[in-house]
Amino acid sequence: MCSPDHFTVEYTINPWMDTTQPVDTDLAKRQWTNLVEAVQAAGHTVHLLQPEPNLPDMVFAANGSLVVDGVAYGAKFRYPQRQLEAAAHEKWFRSHGWPYVAAEETNEGEGDFTYVEGPGLILAGWGFRTDGRAHAEAADALGRPVVSLRLADPRFYHLDTVLAVLDDHNITYYPGAFTPGSQRLLERLFPDAVIADEVDAEAFGLNLVSDGHNVFINTEAAGMAKKMAAAGFNPVSVDLSELKKSGGSVKCCISELRS
Ligand code: ARG
């Protein structure tokens, strides 16, 4: 995770970012700190990445890599405003002894990639940020099959805004954000998925992190928290209203280090 010390909304690279809206960086920091503490209270270890000036989106640490089986496949950001973030992630992994595979193809790490442990499957989004060629590159880098899913709604520009892994076998997703073919694919692979709706997605309720029991979720997504409880999980709500102004929430802040 990376503290939002330099968080602002000073450019627009997704429909949520409005540069005329004021951002309270101190409030963003307090909210982010609450998330760190909630994750630690549940028994998880949090490693910190040093925030850098002039990289206001660095708080969204999930976008810097996809880590599976102890190997990091690095990001290559689509927009120039975020491109220098990749080097900070690479430096962190290399200096902490993690094998790191640099990407040649455009991809935004866990923004568009996630991993389902049971079947050993990588799920990958394309359509707005990550290039489909990066899906093949990730399969080769990590030695795991990749399922390509096409995103169709510009509000939901990253896979992690509309799909989350809940445990070793199941996921939750908002079907309306995918093309009809990708919806069919998800139905076939995950017939027992928890289905979310547009209200859940707009509240960034799918931008959650689950450890298989606790589901860390944005406070605004009250309906989604109820669905998680009904599905047998323990929702842990954290208010990240400031970060939503940049089009991100819980999952965007957490890069999962899968050993
Ligand atoms: N402002 C950031 C961007 O548009 C938000 C990234 C959110 N991260 C995520 N994993 N969805 O790139």
CSV table of C-alpha atoms and ligand atoms in Angstrom, one decimal:
chain,number,residue,atom,x,y,z
A,1,MET,CA,0.0,0.0,0.0
A,2,CYS,CA,1.1,3.6,-0.6
A,3,SER,CA,0.1,6.6,1.5
A,4,PRO,CA,-1.9,9.3,-0.4
A,5,ASP,CA,0.6,12.0,0.8
A,6,HIS,CA,0.6,13.6,-2.7
A,7,PHE,CA,-3.0,12.7,-3.6
A,8,THR,CA,-4.9,15.2,-5.8
A,9,VAL,CA,-7.1,15.1,-8.9
A,10,GLU,CA,-5.2,17.3,-11.3
A,11,TYR,CA,-5.8,15.4,-14.6
A,12,THR,CA,-8.7,13.4,-16.0
A,13,ILE,CA,-8.0,9.9,-17.2
A,14,ASN,CA,-11.3,8.3,-16.2
A,15,PRO,CA,-14.9,9.6,-16.0
A,16,TRP,CA,-14.9,10.0,-12.2
A,17,MET,CA,-12.0,12.5,-12.2
A,18,ASP,CA,-13.3,16.1,-12.1
A,19,THR,CA,-10.4,18.6,-11.7
A,20,THR,CA,-12.8,21.4,-10.6
A,21,GLN,CA,-13.9,19.4,-7.5
A,22,PRO,CA,-11.8,20.1,-4.3
A,23,VAL,CA,-9.9,17.3,-2.8
A,24,ASP,CA,-9.0,17.1,0.9
A,25,THR,CA,-5.6,15.3,1.0
A,26,ASP,CA,-5.5,15.2,4.8
A,27,LEU,CA,-8.9,13.5,4.9
A,28,ALA,CA,-7.8,11.1,2.1
A,29,LYS,CA,-4.8,10.2,4.3
A,30,ARG,CA,-7.0,9.7,7.4
A,31,GLN,CA,-9.3,7.4,5.5
A,32,TRP,CA,-6.5,5.5,4.0
A,33,THR,CA,-4.9,5.0,7.4
A,34,ASN,CA,-8.2,3.6,8.6
A,35,LEU,CA,-8.0,1.0,5.8
A,36,VAL,CA,-4.4,0.1,6.7
A,37,GLU,CA,-5.5,-0.4,10.4
A,38,ALA,CA,-8.6,-2.5,9.4
A,39,VAL,CA,-6.4,-4.8,7.2
A,40,GLN,CA,-3.8,-5.1,10.0
A,41,ALA,CA,-6.5,-5.7,12.7
A,42,ALA,CA,-7.6,-8.7,10.6
A,43,GLY,CA,-4.1,-10.2,10.9
A,44,HIS,CA,-2.6,-9.2,7.6
A,45,THR,CA,0.9,-7.7,7.0
A,46,VAL,CA,1.0,-4.4,5.2
A,47,HIS,CA,4.2,-3.4,3.3
A,48,LEU,CA,4.5,0.3,2.4
A,49,LEU,CA,5.6,1.8,-0.8
A,50,GLN,CA,7.2,5.3,-0.5
A,51,PRO,CA,4.8,7.9,-2.1
A,52,GLU,CA,6.5,10.3,-4.6
A,53,PRO,CA,5.6,13.9,-5.4
A,54,ASN,CA,4.0,14.5,-8.8
A,55,LEU,CA,2.5,11.0,-8.8
A,56,PRO,CA,-1.0,11.8,-7.3
A,57,ASP,CA,-2.4,8.4,-8.2
A,58,MET,CA,0.3,6.4,-6.5
A,59,VAL,CA,-2.1,5.6,-3.6
A,60,PHE,CA,-3.6,3.1,-6.1
A,61,ALA,CA,-0.9,0.6,-5.5
A,62,ALA,CA,-2.9,-2.3,-7.0
A,63,ASN,CA,-2.1,-0.9,-10.4
A,64,GLY,CA,1.6,-1.5,-10.2
A,65,SER,CA,1.8,-5.2,-10.7
A,66,LEU,CA,0.1,-8.6,-10.6
A,67,VAL,CA,1.8,-11.0,-8.1
A,68,VAL,CA,1.1,-14.8,-8.4
A,69,ASP,CA,3.2,-17.7,-7.0
A,70,GLY,CA,5.7,-15.2,-5.6
A,71,VAL,CA,6.5,-13.6,-9.0
A,72,ALA,CA,5.6,-10.0,-9.9
A,73,TYR,CA,4.5,-9.2,-13.4
A,74,GLY,CA,5.1,-5.4,-13.7
A,75,ALA,CA,2.7,-2.8,-14.9
A,76,LYS,CA,3.1,-0.5,-18.0
A,77,PHE,CA,0.6,2.3,-17.5
A,78,ARG,CA,-1.5,3.6,-20.4
A,79,TYR,CA,-1.4,7.3,-19.6
A,80,PRO,CA,1.8,9.3,-19.3
A,81,GLN,CA,0.6,10.9,-16.0
A,82,ARG,CA,1.1,7.5,-14.3
A,83,GLN,CA,3.9,5.9,-16.2
A,84,LEU,CA,6.7,6.7,-13.7
A,85,GLU,CA,4.8,4.7,-11.0
A,86,ALA,CA,5.9,1.4,-12.6
A,87,ALA,CA,9.6,2.1,-11.7
A,88,ALA,CA,8.7,2.7,-8.0
A,89,HIS,CA,7.0,-0.7,-7.9
A,90,GLU,CA,9.8,-2.4,-9.7
A,91,LYS,CA,12.3,-1.0,-7.3
A,92,TRP,CA,10.3,-2.2,-4.3
A,93,PHE,CA,10.0,-5.7,-5.6
A,94,ARG,CA,13.7,-6.0,-6.6
A,95,SER,CA,14.9,-4.6,-3.3
A,96,HIS,CA,12.7,-6.9,-1.3
A,97,GLY,CA,13.9,-10.0,-3.2
A,98,TRP,CA,10.8,-10.7,-5.4
A,99,PRO,CA,11.4,-12.0,-8.9
A,100,TYR,CA,10.1,-9.3,-11.2
A,101,VAL,CA,9.1,-9.6,-14.9
A,102,ALA,CA,9.0,-6.2,-16.7
A,103,ALA,CA,6.1,-5.8,-19.1
A,104,GLU,CA,6.4,-4.9,-22.8
A,105,GLU,CA,2.7,-4.6,-23.2
A,106,THR,CA,0.4,-2.0,-21.7
A,107,ASN,CA,-1.2,-3.2,-18.5
A,108,GLU,CA,-2.3,-1.7,-15.2
A,109,GLY,CA,-1.6,-4.6,-12.9
A,110,GLU,CA,-4.4,-5.7,-10.6
A,111,GLY,CA,-6.5,-2.9,-11.9
A,112,ASP,CA,-7.2,-5.3,-14.8
A,113,PHE,CA,-5.9,-8.6,-13.4
A,114,THR,CA,-6.9,-10.8,-10.6
A,115,TYR,CA,-6.3,-14.4,-9.6
A,116,VAL,CA,-8.6,-17.3,-8.5
A,117,GLU,CA,-6.5,-19.6,-6.4
A,118,GLY,CA,-8.5,-22.8,-6.6
A,119,PRO,CA,-8.5,-23.3,-10.4
A,120,GLY,CA,-5.2,-21.3,-10.7
A,121,LEU,CA,-6.8,-18.9,-13.1
A,122,ILE,CA,-5.9,-15.3,-13.9
A,123,LEU,CA,-8.9,-13.2,-14.9
A,124,ALA,CA,-8.0,-10.2,-17.0
A,125,GLY,CA,-9.9,-7.2,-18.3
A,126,TRP,CA,-9.4,-5.3,-21.6
A,127,GLY,CA,-11.2,-2.5,-23.4
A,128,PHE,CA,-10.0,0.7,-21.7
A,129,ARG,CA,-6.6,0.4,-20.1
A,130,THR,CA,-4.9,-3.0,-20.4
A,131,ASP,CA,-4.0,-4.1,-23.9
A,132,GLY,CA,-5.2,-7.7,-24.7
A,133,ARG,CA,-1.6,-8.6,-25.7
A,134,ALA,CA,-0.7,-8.1,-22.0
A,135,HIS,CA,-3.0,-11.0,-21.2
A,136,ALA,CA,-0.8,-13.4,-23.3
A,137,GLU,CA,2.3,-11.8,-21.8
A,138,ALA,CA,1.0,-12.4,-18.3
A,139,ALA,CA,0.2,-16.0,-19.0
A,140,ASP,CA,3.8,-16.5,-20.3
A,141,ALA,CA,5.4,-14.5,-17.4
A,142,LEU,CA,3.4,-16.3,-14.6
A,143,GLY,CA,2.7,-19.7,-16.2
A,144,ARG,CA,-1.0,-19.6,-15.4
A,145,PRO,CA,-3.9,-19.6,-17.8
A,146,VAL,CA,-5.5,-16.2,-18.4
A,147,VAL,CA,-9.2,-15.6,-19.1
A,148,SER,CA,-9.8,-12.5,-21.2
A,149,LEU,CA,-12.9,-10.4,-20.3
A,150,ARG,CA,-14.0,-7.4,-22.3
A,151,LEU,CA,-15.2,-4.3,-20.5
A,152,ALA,CA,-17.9,-2.3,-22.1
A,153,ASP,CA,-18.8,0.7,-19.9
A,154,PRO,CA,-16.3,3.6,-19.6
A,155,ARG,CA,-17.3,4.3,-16.0
A,156,PHE,CA,-15.9,0.9,-15.2
A,157,TYR,CA,-12.6,1.2,-16.9
A,158,HIS,CA,-10.7,-1.3,-14.8
A,159,LEU,CA,-11.7,-4.9,-14.1
A,160,ASP,CA,-11.4,-4.3,-10.4
A,161,THR,CA,-14.3,-1.8,-10.5
A,162,VAL,CA,-16.7,-4.5,-11.5
A,163,LEU,CA,-15.3,-7.9,-10.4
A,164,ALA,CA,-13.7,-9.2,-7.2
A,165,VAL,CA,-12.5,-12.6,-6.1
A,166,LEU,CA,-14.2,-13.7,-2.8
A,167,ASP,CA,-12.4,-16.9,-2.0
A,168,ASP,CA,-10.5,-19.7,-3.6
A,169,HIS,CA,-13.3,-20.5,-6.0
A,170,ASN,CA,-16.0,-17.8,-6.2
A,171,ILE,CA,-16.2,-14.3,-7.4
A,172,THR,CA,-18.7,-11.4,-7.4
A,173,TYR,CA,-19.3,-9.2,-10.5
A,174,TYR,CA,-21.6,-6.7,-12.2
A,175,PRO,CA,-22.6,-8.3,-15.5
A,176,GLY,CA,-23.7,-5.0,-17.1
A,177,ALA,CA,-20.1,-3.8,-17.3
A,178,PHE,CA,-19.1,-6.6,-19.7
A,179,THR,CA,-19.9,-7.4,-23.3
A,180,PRO,CA,-22.5,-10.1,-23.9
A,181,GLY,CA,-19.8,-12.7,-24.8
A,182,SER,CA,-17.8,-12.0,-21.7
A,183,GLN,CA,-21.0,-12.2,-19.6
A,184,ARG,CA,-21.6,-15.7,-21.1
A,185,LEU,CA,-18.0,-16.7,-20.3
A,186,LEU,CA,-18.4,-15.5,-16.6
A,187,GLU,CA,-21.7,-17.4,-16.3
A,188,ARG,CA,-20.1,-20.6,-17.5
A,189,LEU,CA,-17.0,-20.3,-15.3
A,190,PHE,CA,-18.7,-19.1,-12.2
A,191,PRO,CA,-22.3,-20.3,-12.1
A,192,ASP,CA,-22.4,-19.6,-8.3
A,193,ALA,CA,-21.1,-16.0,-8.4
A,194,VAL,CA,-22.6,-13.3,-6.3
A,195,ILE,CA,-24.2,-11.0,-8.8
A,196,ALA,CA,-23.9,-7.3,-8.2
A,197,ASP,CA,-26.0,-4.5,-9.8
A,198,GLU,CA,-25.3,-1.1,-11.2
A,199,VAL,CA,-25.9,0.7,-7.8
A,200,ASP,CA,-23.3,-1.6,-6.2
A,201,ALA,CA,-20.8,-0.8,-9.0
A,202,GLU,CA,-21.4,2.9,-8.9
A,203,ALA,CA,-20.7,2.9,-5.1
A,204,PHE,CA,-17.4,1.1,-5.9
A,205,GLY,CA,-18.8,-1.8,-3.9
A,206,LEU,CA,-17.0,-4.3,-6.2
A,207,ASN,CA,-13.7,-2.6,-5.6
A,208,LEU,CA,-13.3,-4.8,-2.5
A,209,VAL,CA,-10.6,-7.1,-1.1
A,210,SER,CA,-11.6,-10.4,0.5
A,211,ASP,CA,-9.3,-12.7,2.5
A,212,GLY,CA,-12.0,-15.5,2.2
A,213,HIS,CA,-13.7,-14.4,5.4
A,214,ASN,CA,-13.3,-10.6,5.8
A,215,VAL,CA,-14.4,-8.4,3.0
A,216,PHE,CA,-12.9,-4.9,3.1
A,217,ILE,CA,-15.4,-2.7,1.3
A,218,ASN,CA,-16.2,1.0,0.8
A,219,THR,CA,-18.8,2.4,3.3
A,220,GLU,CA,-20.9,3.9,0.6
A,221,ALA,CA,-21.6,0.4,-0.8
A,222,ALA,CA,-24.1,-0.6,1.9
A,223,GLY,CA,-26.1,-2.8,-0.4
A,224,MET,CA,-23.1,-4.7,-1.5
A,225,ALA,CA,-22.0,-5.2,2.1
A,226,LYS,CA,-25.4,-6.8,2.8
A,227,LYS,CA,-24.9,-9.1,-0.2
A,228,MET,CA,-21.5,-10.1,1.2
A,229,ALA,CA,-23.0,-10.8,4.7
A,230,ALA,CA,-25.8,-12.9,3.1
A,231,ALA,CA,-23.1,-14.9,1.2
A,232,GLY,CA,-21.4,-15.7,4.5
A,233,PHE,CA,-18.6,-13.2,4.6
A,234,ASN,CA,-17.8,-10.6,7.2
A,235,PRO,CA,-18.0,-7.1,5.7
A,236,VAL,CA,-15.5,-4.6,7.1
A,237,SER,CA,-16.6,-1.1,5.9
A,238,VAL,CA,-14.1,1.7,5.4
A,239,ASP,CA,-14.9,5.2,4.2
A,240,LEU,CA,-12.8,6.1,1.2
A,241,SER,CA,-14.9,9.0,-0.2
A,242,GLU,CA,-11.9,11.2,-1.1
A,243,LEU,CA,-10.2,8.5,-3.2
A,244,LYS,CA,-13.5,7.9,-5.1
A,245,LYS,CA,-13.0,11.4,-6.6
A,246,SER,CA,-10.1,9.8,-8.5
A,247,GLY,CA,-12.1,6.7,-9.5
A,248,GLY,CA,-10.7,4.3,-6.9
A,249,SER,CA,-11.5,2.6,-3.7
A,250,VAL,CA,-10.5,-0.3,-1.4
A,251,LYS,CA,-9.1,-2.7,-4.0
A,252,CYS,CA,-7.2,0.0,-5.9
A,253,CYS,CA,-5.2,0.7,-2.7
A,254,ILE,CA,-4.1,-2.8,-2.0
A,255,SER,CA,-1.6,-4.8,-4.1
A,256,GLU,CA,-1.9,-8.4,-3.0
A,257,LEU,CA,1.4,-10.2,-2.6
A,258,ARG,CA,0.5,-13.9,-3.4
A,259,SER,CA,3.4,-16.1,-2.3
B,1,ARG,N1,-7.2,7.8,-11.0
B,1,ARG,C1,-6.7,6.5,-11.2
B,1,ARG,C2,-6.7,6.1,-12.6
B,1,ARG,O1,-7.6,6.5,-13.3
B,1,ARG,C3,-7.5,5.5,-10.4
B,1,ARG,C4,-7.0,4.1,-10.4
B,1,ARG,C5,-7.9,3.2,-9.7
B,1,ARG,N2,-7.3,2.0,-9.5
B,1,ARG,C6,-7.9,0.8,-9.7
B,1,ARG,N3,-7.3,-0.3,-9.4
B,1,ARG,N4,-9.1,0.7,-10.3
B,1,ARG,O2,-5.8,5.5,-13.1
